[in-house]
Coordinates of C-alpha atoms and ligand atoms in Angstrom, one line a residue:
M1 CA 196.4 144.2 247.1
T2 CA 194.6 140.8 245.8
K3 CA 193.9 140.7 241.6
T4 CA 190.8 140.2 241.1
F5 CA 189.6 138.5 237.6
K6 CA 186.4 138.6 235.2
T7 CA 186.7 135.1 233.9
K8 CA 187.8 131.7 236.1
E9 CA 190.0 130.0 233.4
V10 CA 193.1 130.4 232.2
H11 CA 193.5 130.9 228.2
I12 CA 196.1 128.8 226.7
I13 CA 197.0 129.0 223.1
G14 CA 199.4 126.4 221.5
G15 CA 198.9 122.6 222.5
G16 CA 202.2 121.5 221.6
L17 CA 204.6 120.5 224.4
A18 CA 204.4 123.6 227.0
G19 CA 201.1 124.4 226.6
S20 CA 199.9 121.0 226.9
E21 CA 202.6 120.4 230.7
A22 CA 200.2 124.1 231.5
A23 CA 197.2 123.3 230.8
W24 CA 197.6 119.6 233.3
Q25 CA 199.2 121.8 236.0
I26 CA 196.7 124.0 235.4
A27 CA 193.8 121.9 236.0
Q28 CA 195.5 119.8 238.6
M29 CA 195.8 122.9 240.8
G30 CA 191.7 123.2 240.0
V31 CA 191.6 126.0 237.8
P32 CA 189.7 125.3 234.5
V33 CA 191.9 126.5 231.7
I34 CA 190.6 126.1 227.7
L35 CA 193.6 125.2 225.1
H36 CA 193.5 126.3 222.0
E37 CA 194.9 124.4 219.5
M38 CA 194.5 125.3 215.6
R39 CA 195.5 122.1 214.3
P40 CA 193.8 120.0 212.4
V41 CA 192.3 123.3 211.1
R42 CA 195.8 125.2 210.2
K43 CA 199.0 123.4 210.7
T44 CA 202.5 123.7 210.2
E45 CA 205.1 122.9 207.5
A46 CA 206.4 120.2 210.9
H47 CA 203.3 118.5 212.4
H48 CA 201.8 115.6 210.5
T49 CA 198.9 115.4 213.3
D50 CA 196.6 116.7 215.0
G51 CA 197.4 115.6 218.7
L52 CA 198.6 117.6 221.0
A53 CA 202.1 116.9 222.0
E54 CA 203.3 115.8 218.8
L55 CA 206.9 115.4 218.6
V56 CA 207.8 117.0 215.0
C57 CA 211.8 115.4 214.6
S58 CA 213.5 113.1 216.6
N59 CA 212.0 110.7 219.4
S60 CA 214.2 111.2 221.7
F61 CA 214.2 112.9 225.4
R62 CA 217.5 113.3 225.4
S63 CA 219.6 111.7 228.9
D64 CA 217.4 110.5 231.6
D65 CA 220.6 110.4 233.8
K66 CA 219.4 112.5 236.4
H67 CA 223.0 112.3 238.4
Y68 CA 225.1 113.5 235.7
N69 CA 223.5 115.0 233.0
A70 CA 221.3 118.5 233.3
V71 CA 218.5 117.3 230.7
G72 CA 218.2 114.2 233.2
V73 CA 218.0 116.0 236.1
L74 CA 215.4 118.0 234.4
H75 CA 213.5 114.9 233.9
E76 CA 213.7 114.2 237.5
E77 CA 212.8 117.5 238.5
M78 CA 209.6 117.9 236.2
R79 CA 208.5 113.8 237.4
M80 CA 208.8 115.1 241.1
C81 CA 206.5 117.8 240.1
N82 CA 203.5 115.5 238.7
S83 CA 204.4 116.4 234.7
L84 CA 202.2 115.1 232.4
I85 CA 204.7 114.7 229.5
M86 CA 207.2 113.0 231.5
R87 CA 204.6 110.5 232.8
E88 CA 203.3 109.9 229.3
A89 CA 207.0 109.2 228.1
D90 CA 207.5 107.6 231.2
N91 CA 204.8 105.1 229.3
A92 CA 205.7 105.2 226.1
A93 CA 209.2 104.6 226.4
V94 CA 211.1 102.6 223.9
P95 CA 214.7 101.0 223.8
A96 CA 216.9 104.0 224.4
G97 CA 220.7 103.3 225.9
G98 CA 220.9 106.4 228.0
A99 CA 218.6 108.2 226.3
L100 CA 214.4 108.3 227.5
A101 CA 212.8 108.3 223.5
V102 CA 209.4 107.1 223.1
D103 CA 206.9 105.9 220.8
R104 CA 205.5 109.3 219.6
D105 CA 202.3 108.6 218.5
I106 CA 201.6 107.2 222.0
F107 CA 203.3 109.9 223.7
S108 CA 201.0 112.1 221.3
Q109 CA 197.8 110.0 222.4
N110 CA 198.2 109.4 225.7
V111 CA 198.4 113.5 226.7
T112 CA 195.3 114.3 224.7
K113 CA 193.2 111.9 226.0
A114 CA 194.4 112.7 229.7
L115 CA 193.6 116.1 228.4
E116 CA 190.4 115.6 226.8
E117 CA 189.3 113.8 229.9
H118 CA 190.5 116.1 232.7
P119 CA 187.2 117.9 234.0
L120 CA 188.6 121.2 234.4
V121 CA 190.3 121.1 230.7
T122 CA 188.6 121.9 227.2
I123 CA 190.1 121.7 224.3
D124 CA 189.4 124.2 221.7
R125 CA 190.8 123.9 217.5
T126 CA 190.9 127.0 216.7
E127 CA 193.3 129.2 215.3
V128 CA 194.4 132.6 217.8
A129 CA 195.3 134.6 214.7
G130 CA 196.0 138.4 216.0
L131 CA 196.5 139.2 220.1
P132 CA 193.9 137.5 222.5
P133 CA 190.8 139.5 223.1
E134 CA 190.2 141.6 226.3
E135 CA 188.2 139.5 228.5
W136 CA 191.0 136.4 228.4
D137 CA 193.2 137.8 231.4
S138 CA 195.0 135.8 232.0
V139 CA 196.4 134.1 229.0
I140 CA 199.7 131.4 228.2
I141 CA 200.7 132.0 224.9
A142 CA 202.9 128.4 223.9
T143 CA 203.0 128.7 220.0
G144 CA 206.3 127.0 219.9
P145 CA 208.3 127.5 216.8
L146 CA 206.1 127.8 213.6
T147 CA 204.0 130.4 215.7
S148 CA 200.9 131.1 212.9
P149 CA 202.0 134.4 211.3
D150 CA 199.1 136.5 212.3
L151 CA 199.9 135.8 216.4
A152 CA 203.4 136.2 215.6
K153 CA 203.0 140.1 213.7
A154 CA 200.9 140.8 216.9
I155 CA 203.3 139.3 219.7
Q156 CA 206.2 141.2 217.1
K157 CA 203.7 144.7 217.5
L158 CA 203.3 144.8 221.0
G159 CA 207.0 143.8 222.1
G160 CA 209.1 145.6 219.4
E161 CA 210.1 145.5 215.8
D162 CA 213.3 143.4 216.9
E163 CA 212.7 141.9 219.3
L164 CA 210.8 138.3 217.8
A165 CA 213.1 136.9 215.7
F166 CA 211.7 133.9 213.2
F167 CA 215.2 132.0 212.8
D168 CA 217.7 130.9 215.2
A169 CA 221.2 131.8 214.9
I170 CA 223.3 129.9 216.8
A171 CA 227.1 130.3 217.4
P172 CA 228.6 127.4 219.7
I173 CA 228.7 128.0 223.5
V174 CA 231.4 126.8 225.6
H175 CA 232.2 126.1 229.4
K176 CA 234.9 129.0 230.4
D177 CA 236.7 126.3 232.3
S178 CA 237.3 124.3 229.5
I179 CA 238.9 126.8 227.5
D180 CA 243.2 126.5 227.7
F181 CA 244.1 130.1 229.4
S182 CA 248.2 129.3 228.4
K183 CA 247.2 129.7 224.7
A184 CA 243.6 132.2 224.9
W185 CA 243.7 135.5 226.9
M186 CA 241.1 137.9 227.6
Q187 CA 241.4 140.9 225.9
S188 CA 238.4 143.6 224.1
R189 CA 239.8 145.1 220.7
Y190 CA 241.9 148.3 221.3
D191 CA 240.9 147.4 225.1
K192 CA 237.8 149.2 224.4
E193 CA 235.6 149.2 228.1
G194 CA 232.2 150.0 226.4
P195 CA 229.3 150.6 229.0
A196 CA 229.6 147.0 230.6
G197 CA 233.3 146.0 230.3
N198 CA 236.5 146.8 231.4
G199 CA 239.0 146.4 228.2
S200 CA 239.0 142.6 228.9
D201 CA 235.9 140.7 228.2
Y202 CA 236.6 138.8 225.2
I203 CA 238.1 135.5 225.4
N204 CA 241.0 135.7 222.5
C205 CA 242.0 132.3 220.7
P206 CA 244.9 132.6 218.8
M207 CA 246.0 132.0 215.0
E208 CA 249.4 131.5 213.0
K209 CA 249.3 131.2 209.8
D210 CA 249.6 127.4 209.1
D211 CA 246.8 127.4 211.8
Y212 CA 244.4 129.5 209.8
Y213 CA 244.6 128.1 206.4
E214 CA 244.4 124.3 207.5
F215 CA 241.0 125.5 210.1
I216 CA 239.8 127.0 206.4
D217 CA 240.8 124.0 205.0
A218 CA 238.4 122.4 207.4
L219 CA 235.2 124.4 207.5
N220 CA 235.6 123.8 203.7
N221 CA 235.4 120.1 203.6
S222 CA 233.3 119.6 207.1
E223 CA 229.6 118.2 205.9
K224 CA 227.0 120.2 206.5
T225 CA 222.9 119.5 207.6
E226 CA 221.3 120.9 204.8
F227 CA 218.3 123.1 204.8
K228 CA 214.5 121.8 204.6
Q229 CA 212.9 123.6 201.4
W230 CA 210.6 125.5 203.7
E231 CA 212.7 126.8 206.0
K232 CA 215.0 127.9 202.2
D233 CA 212.4 129.8 201.4
T234 CA 212.6 132.1 205.2
P235 CA 214.1 135.4 204.0
Y236 CA 216.9 135.5 206.9
F237 CA 220.2 134.0 204.8
D238 CA 222.8 137.6 204.8
G239 CA 221.4 138.4 208.0
C240 CA 223.6 135.9 209.0
M241 CA 225.0 133.6 207.1
P242 CA 227.0 130.7 208.4
I243 CA 230.6 130.7 209.5
E244 CA 231.3 127.6 206.5
I245 CA 230.2 129.9 203.7
M246 CA 231.5 132.7 204.9
A247 CA 234.1 130.7 204.8
S248 CA 233.9 129.2 201.3
R249 CA 233.7 132.9 199.6
G250 CA 237.4 133.2 199.8
V251 CA 240.3 131.7 201.7
E252 CA 240.7 135.6 203.7
T253 CA 237.4 136.4 204.4
L254 CA 237.2 135.3 207.3
R255 CA 240.4 137.3 209.0
Y256 CA 238.7 140.1 207.6
G257 CA 235.4 139.9 209.0
P258 CA 234.5 138.0 212.0
M259 CA 238.0 136.6 212.6
K260 CA 240.1 140.0 212.3
P261 CA 243.0 140.3 214.7
V262 CA 243.2 144.2 214.7
G263 CA 243.4 145.4 217.9
L264 CA 244.7 141.9 219.4
E265 CA 248.0 141.9 221.4
N266 CA 248.8 138.2 222.1
P267 CA 250.4 138.4 226.3
H268 CA 251.6 134.6 225.1
A269 CA 253.4 135.7 222.1
K270 CA 257.6 134.5 222.3
E271 CA 260.5 137.4 222.2
G272 CA 260.6 138.5 218.5
E273 CA 257.2 137.3 217.2
F274 CA 254.3 139.3 216.5
K275 CA 252.3 140.1 219.8
R276 CA 248.8 140.2 217.4
P277 CA 248.0 136.9 215.3
W278 CA 247.5 135.8 212.0
A279 CA 243.9 135.5 212.9
V280 CA 241.5 135.2 216.1
V281 CA 238.5 133.6 217.5
Q282 CA 236.6 135.7 220.1
L283 CA 234.2 134.0 222.8
R284 CA 232.0 136.8 223.6
Q285 CA 230.6 136.0 228.1
D286 CA 226.8 134.7 227.6
N287 CA 225.5 134.8 231.0
A288 CA 225.2 136.9 233.5
L289 CA 227.3 134.0 235.6
G290 CA 230.0 134.2 233.2
T291 CA 230.4 130.5 233.3
L292 CA 229.8 129.9 229.2
Y293 CA 231.2 131.7 226.2
N294 CA 229.9 132.1 222.7
M295 CA 231.7 131.9 219.8
V296 CA 231.5 135.4 218.0
G297 CA 229.9 134.8 214.1
F298 CA 230.4 131.1 214.7
Q299 CA 226.9 129.9 213.7
T300 CA 226.9 126.7 211.5
K301 CA 225.1 124.1 209.6
M302 CA 228.3 121.9 210.2
K303 CA 226.7 118.5 211.4
Y304 CA 227.5 118.5 215.6
A305 CA 230.1 115.7 215.3
E306 CA 231.9 117.6 212.6
Q307 CA 232.0 120.9 214.9
T308 CA 233.5 119.7 217.7
E309 CA 236.3 117.7 215.9
V310 CA 236.4 121.6 213.6
F311 CA 236.1 123.9 216.6
R312 CA 238.7 121.9 218.2
K313 CA 241.7 122.7 216.0
I314 CA 241.6 125.9 217.5
P315 CA 244.6 127.0 219.5
G316 CA 242.8 126.8 223.7
L317 CA 239.8 125.2 222.4
E318 CA 241.4 121.4 222.0
N319 CA 239.7 120.6 225.0
A320 CA 236.8 122.6 224.4
E321 CA 233.1 121.3 226.4
F322 CA 230.3 122.7 224.4
A323 CA 227.1 123.9 226.4
R324 CA 225.7 123.6 222.9
L325 CA 226.7 123.1 219.3
G326 CA 225.8 125.7 216.7
G327 CA 222.6 125.8 214.1
I328 CA 220.5 127.5 212.1
H329 CA 216.6 127.0 211.9
R330 CA 213.9 128.2 211.4
N331 CA 212.0 129.2 215.1
T332 CA 209.4 132.0 216.4
F333 CA 211.3 133.0 219.5
I334 CA 210.6 136.4 221.6
N335 CA 213.9 138.7 223.4
S336 CA 212.9 136.8 226.5
P337 CA 215.3 138.8 229.1
K338 CA 213.7 142.0 227.8
L339 CA 210.2 141.3 227.8
L340 CA 209.6 139.1 230.6
N341 CA 209.4 139.1 234.3
T342 CA 210.4 136.4 236.5
S343 CA 207.0 134.6 236.0
L344 CA 207.4 134.8 232.7
Q345 CA 204.7 137.4 232.1
M346 CA 204.9 140.3 229.0
K347 CA 206.1 143.5 231.1
A348 CA 204.0 145.4 228.4
D349 CA 201.0 143.5 229.0
T350 CA 200.8 141.1 232.1
R351 CA 197.8 139.3 231.4
L352 CA 199.9 137.2 228.6
R353 CA 202.7 135.3 230.0
F354 CA 205.1 133.4 227.3
A355 CA 205.4 129.2 227.7
G356 CA 207.7 126.8 225.5
Q357 CA 209.9 127.4 222.6
I358 CA 208.9 130.7 222.5
T359 CA 210.5 131.9 225.0
G360 CA 213.5 130.8 223.9
C361 CA 214.4 127.7 225.4
E362 CA 215.3 125.0 222.8
G363 CA 213.9 121.4 223.1
Y364 CA 210.9 119.1 223.6
I365 CA 211.5 118.9 227.2
E366 CA 212.6 122.0 228.0
S367 CA 210.2 123.7 226.4
A368 CA 207.9 121.3 229.1
G369 CA 209.7 122.5 231.5
V370 CA 208.7 126.1 230.7
G371 CA 205.5 125.4 230.6
L372 CA 205.0 123.5 234.2
M373 CA 206.9 127.0 235.7
A374 CA 203.9 129.2 233.4
G375 CA 200.9 126.7 234.4
R376 CA 202.2 126.9 238.1
F377 CA 202.1 130.7 237.8
A378 CA 199.2 131.5 236.2
A379 CA 197.1 129.0 238.4
A380 CA 198.6 130.2 241.6
E381 CA 197.9 133.7 240.7
K382 CA 194.4 133.0 239.6
L383 CA 193.4 131.7 242.4
G384 CA 195.2 134.5 244.2
L385 CA 198.1 132.9 246.1
N386 CA 201.7 134.2 246.0
Y387 CA 204.0 131.3 244.2
D388 CA 208.0 131.5 244.2
A389 CA 210.1 130.8 241.0
P390 CA 212.5 127.5 241.5
D391 CA 215.4 128.1 243.4
Q392 CA 218.3 129.0 240.3
T393 CA 219.9 126.3 241.1
T394 CA 217.7 123.8 240.0
A395 CA 217.1 123.1 236.5
M396 CA 214.3 124.5 235.5
G397 CA 215.2 127.4 238.0
A398 CA 218.3 127.8 236.2
L399 CA 216.6 127.9 233.1
L400 CA 213.5 130.3 233.9
H401 CA 216.8 132.2 235.4
H402 CA 219.1 132.6 232.1
I403 CA 215.2 133.5 229.7
T404 CA 214.2 135.8 231.8
G405 CA 217.2 137.5 232.7
G406 CA 220.3 135.6 232.9
G407 CA 221.3 135.2 229.4
N408 CA 222.4 138.4 227.6
S409 CA 219.3 140.1 225.8
E410 CA 221.6 141.8 223.3
T411 CA 223.2 138.5 222.3
F412 CA 220.0 135.6 222.6
Q413 CA 219.5 132.8 221.2
P414 CA 218.1 129.4 222.4
M415 CA 219.5 128.0 224.9
N416 CA 218.8 123.9 225.6
V417 CA 219.3 123.4 229.8
N418 CA 223.0 122.7 230.3
F419 CA 225.2 122.8 234.0
G420 CA 226.3 126.0 233.0
L421 CA 223.6 128.1 233.7
F422 CA 223.5 126.6 237.2
P423 CA 224.9 128.5 240.0
P424 CA 228.2 127.4 240.7
L425 CA 228.9 124.9 244.0
G426 CA 230.1 128.1 246.0
D427 CA 232.1 126.4 249.1
V428 CA 232.6 122.6 249.0
P429 CA 235.3 120.8 251.5
K430 CA 237.7 119.9 250.0
E431 CA 238.0 116.1 250.9
E432 CA 234.3 115.7 248.4
F433 CA 237.4 115.9 245.9
K434 CA 240.3 113.6 247.2
G435 CA 242.3 112.0 245.4
M436 CA 240.4 113.1 242.4
K437 CA 241.7 114.9 238.7
G438 CA 240.6 116.9 236.1
K439 CA 237.8 115.3 234.5
E440 CA 236.8 112.7 237.3
K441 CA 236.4 116.1 239.2
G442 CA 234.3 117.5 236.7
R443 CA 232.1 114.8 236.3
H444 CA 231.6 115.0 240.4
K445 CA 231.2 118.5 240.5
K446 CA 227.6 118.2 238.4
K447 CA 226.7 115.1 240.9
L448 CA 226.5 117.6 243.5
M449 CA 224.7 120.2 241.2
A450 CA 222.1 117.8 240.6
L451 CA 221.7 116.4 244.0
R452 CA 221.5 120.1 244.9
A453 CA 219.0 120.2 242.6
L454 CA 217.1 117.5 243.2
E455 CA 216.5 118.4 246.7
N456 CA 215.8 122.6 246.0
I457 CA 212.9 120.9 243.4
Q458 CA 211.7 119.5 246.7
T459 CA 211.4 122.6 248.3
W460 CA 210.1 124.2 245.4
N461 CA 207.3 121.5 244.4
G462 CA 206.0 121.6 248.9
Q463 CA 206.2 125.1 249.4
E464 CA 204.0 126.3 251.3
I465 CA 201.3 128.6 249.6
K466 CA 200.3 132.0 251.2
R467 CA 197.5 133.9 250.2
A468 CA 199.0 137.7 248.5
A469 CA 198.2 140.2 250.8
Ligands
FAD501 C1 211.4 121.3 212.3 C2 211.9 121.0 213.2 C3 212.0 119.9 214.1 C4 213.0 120.0 215.5 N1 213.4 118.9 216.3 C5 213.5 118.7 217.8 C6 214.4 117.7 217.9 O1 214.4 116.8 217.6 N2 214.1 117.8 219.3 C7 214.4 118.8 220.2 O2 214.4 118.4 221.5 N3 213.4 119.8 219.6 C8 213.2 120.1 218.0 N4 212.7 120.7 217.6 C9 212.2 122.0 218.7 C10 210.4 121.8 219.0 O3 210.1 121.7 218.3 C11 210.4 122.2 220.3 O4 211.5 122.0 221.0 C12 209.0 121.8 221.1 O5 207.7 121.2 220.4 C13 208.4 123.2 221.4 O6 207.4 123.2 222.3 P1 206.9 124.5 222.3 O7 205.2 124.0 223.1 O8 207.1 125.6 222.6 O9 206.0 124.1 220.8 P2 205.0 123.2 219.9 O10 205.5 122.2 220.3 O11 205.3 123.7 218.6 O12 203.7 123.4 219.8 C14 202.7 124.6 219.5 C15 201.7 124.5 219.1 O13 201.2 125.6 218.7 C16 200.3 125.5 218.0 N5 199.8 126.8 217.3 C17 201.0 128.1 217.3 N6 200.3 128.6 215.9 C18 199.0 129.2 217.2 C19 198.1 129.8 217.3 N7 198.0 131.2 216.6 N8 196.7 129.7 217.7 C20 196.4 128.4 217.9 N9 197.8 127.0 217.8 C21 198.7 127.6 217.1 C22 201.0 124.6 216.7 O14 200.4 123.6 216.3 C23 201.4 123.7 218.4 O15 200.6 122.8 218.5 C24 212.2 120.9 216.8 C25 211.7 121.8 215.5 C26 211.4 122.4 214.5 C27 210.2 122.8 213.8

């Protein structure tokens, strides 16, 4: 039955990357929208202006390579879907090699202007300091990593105490197909099967005595990123300690902590060698597809270049490709795989949708991409239309699938778009890869995935929209 609404408008809370894109998409579908942005009335620790879609740090939207890079594919899909954020990013572009970087002021001013001038958009400069009033029957919450405390508390109450995090603690995530299984092996500690396992759920990378002490030295000597003063004030540090801080507390600490080797036997050990290694790095499945594995307990503040160098010292990970590197930041995000349905509505209160970084995607463009989808879902619902989710083979669909169910809700942490979130290619004729080996073959696979995504997003974008029954 078609849902009836008390009001015509969709309300959006938060005029950042996601909220601005959502507002544009809704208005372009002919539905009025009210965008509530608390700046300049109330500021955040990171924003400096009162402009919509302010970029709080880097001015880069990362790679613009639509053939070989998942972020570039996302850019292109969004261009095809009439994205305001992409239109103004292209208009404000500055030279940055293969990346899309922008003049942040021109970008934000033009996004603000486009929304201010749109006849169906009203901008209301107020903080929504709690759950939205009952009469707002379609709301998108897009308040980002620095959601104001009163709204955050209200969301936490509605979703459950443990389902909203105030910081992220990201362990590096590795593409499974880049792990060397002549050194690594699959086994759960003590072969325990657990509720969803079979006794060989973890990937184990073994270290012998010398490997281990060299690795501890490398961790201790690595360059770290500093916490900002306001991040230091967030009470999270003890619960989620960076791996290098643990290492600095004593040379054996990790061997009795996340790298303990107990309950594990290395099937690659030679005759006469101990089967139990000196230490073990364990990786746990991170997505339902089984293409990505996270390094358990390896959340870190090491600089990105250092992480790649240090973690490739781990036996089995010498050629590891990282879907994302580790980090710890002030953030605000909900446990989306548990709390949201596939059209980004909160299961406990379906008048509320979520978009942007608060859903557990990570990055400017991913946030805007989720905003684009949330906007279309909300507008379609107001219009009484059926509106499908984009196919999982597209960058937007892969991201949506990850945050609304593909990601593991037990270990859910923010995620950038990457090819590991896309379903494998399936049956590709062998001739497609004729004469290609290793990296060249991997690169060609990315191109095929990119082409598949760009074709399938057209179907979504041009979908035949039917009235809801
Ligand atoms: C310090 C810092 C540095 C970052 N650096 C980068 C980077 O270099 N590259 C990158 O890709 N990503 C970076 N990020 C992540 C980045 O913030 C997000 O990718 C992106 O801005 C998220 O978009 P969003 O729309 O979800 O949130 P935002 O862009 O933050 O927008 C949320 C908006 O909601 C408003 N708001 C909050 N609470 C309320 C309320 N109760 N009522 C009304 N309005 C409210 C805020 O004022 C803000 O304008 C960084 C984040 C932080 C905190």
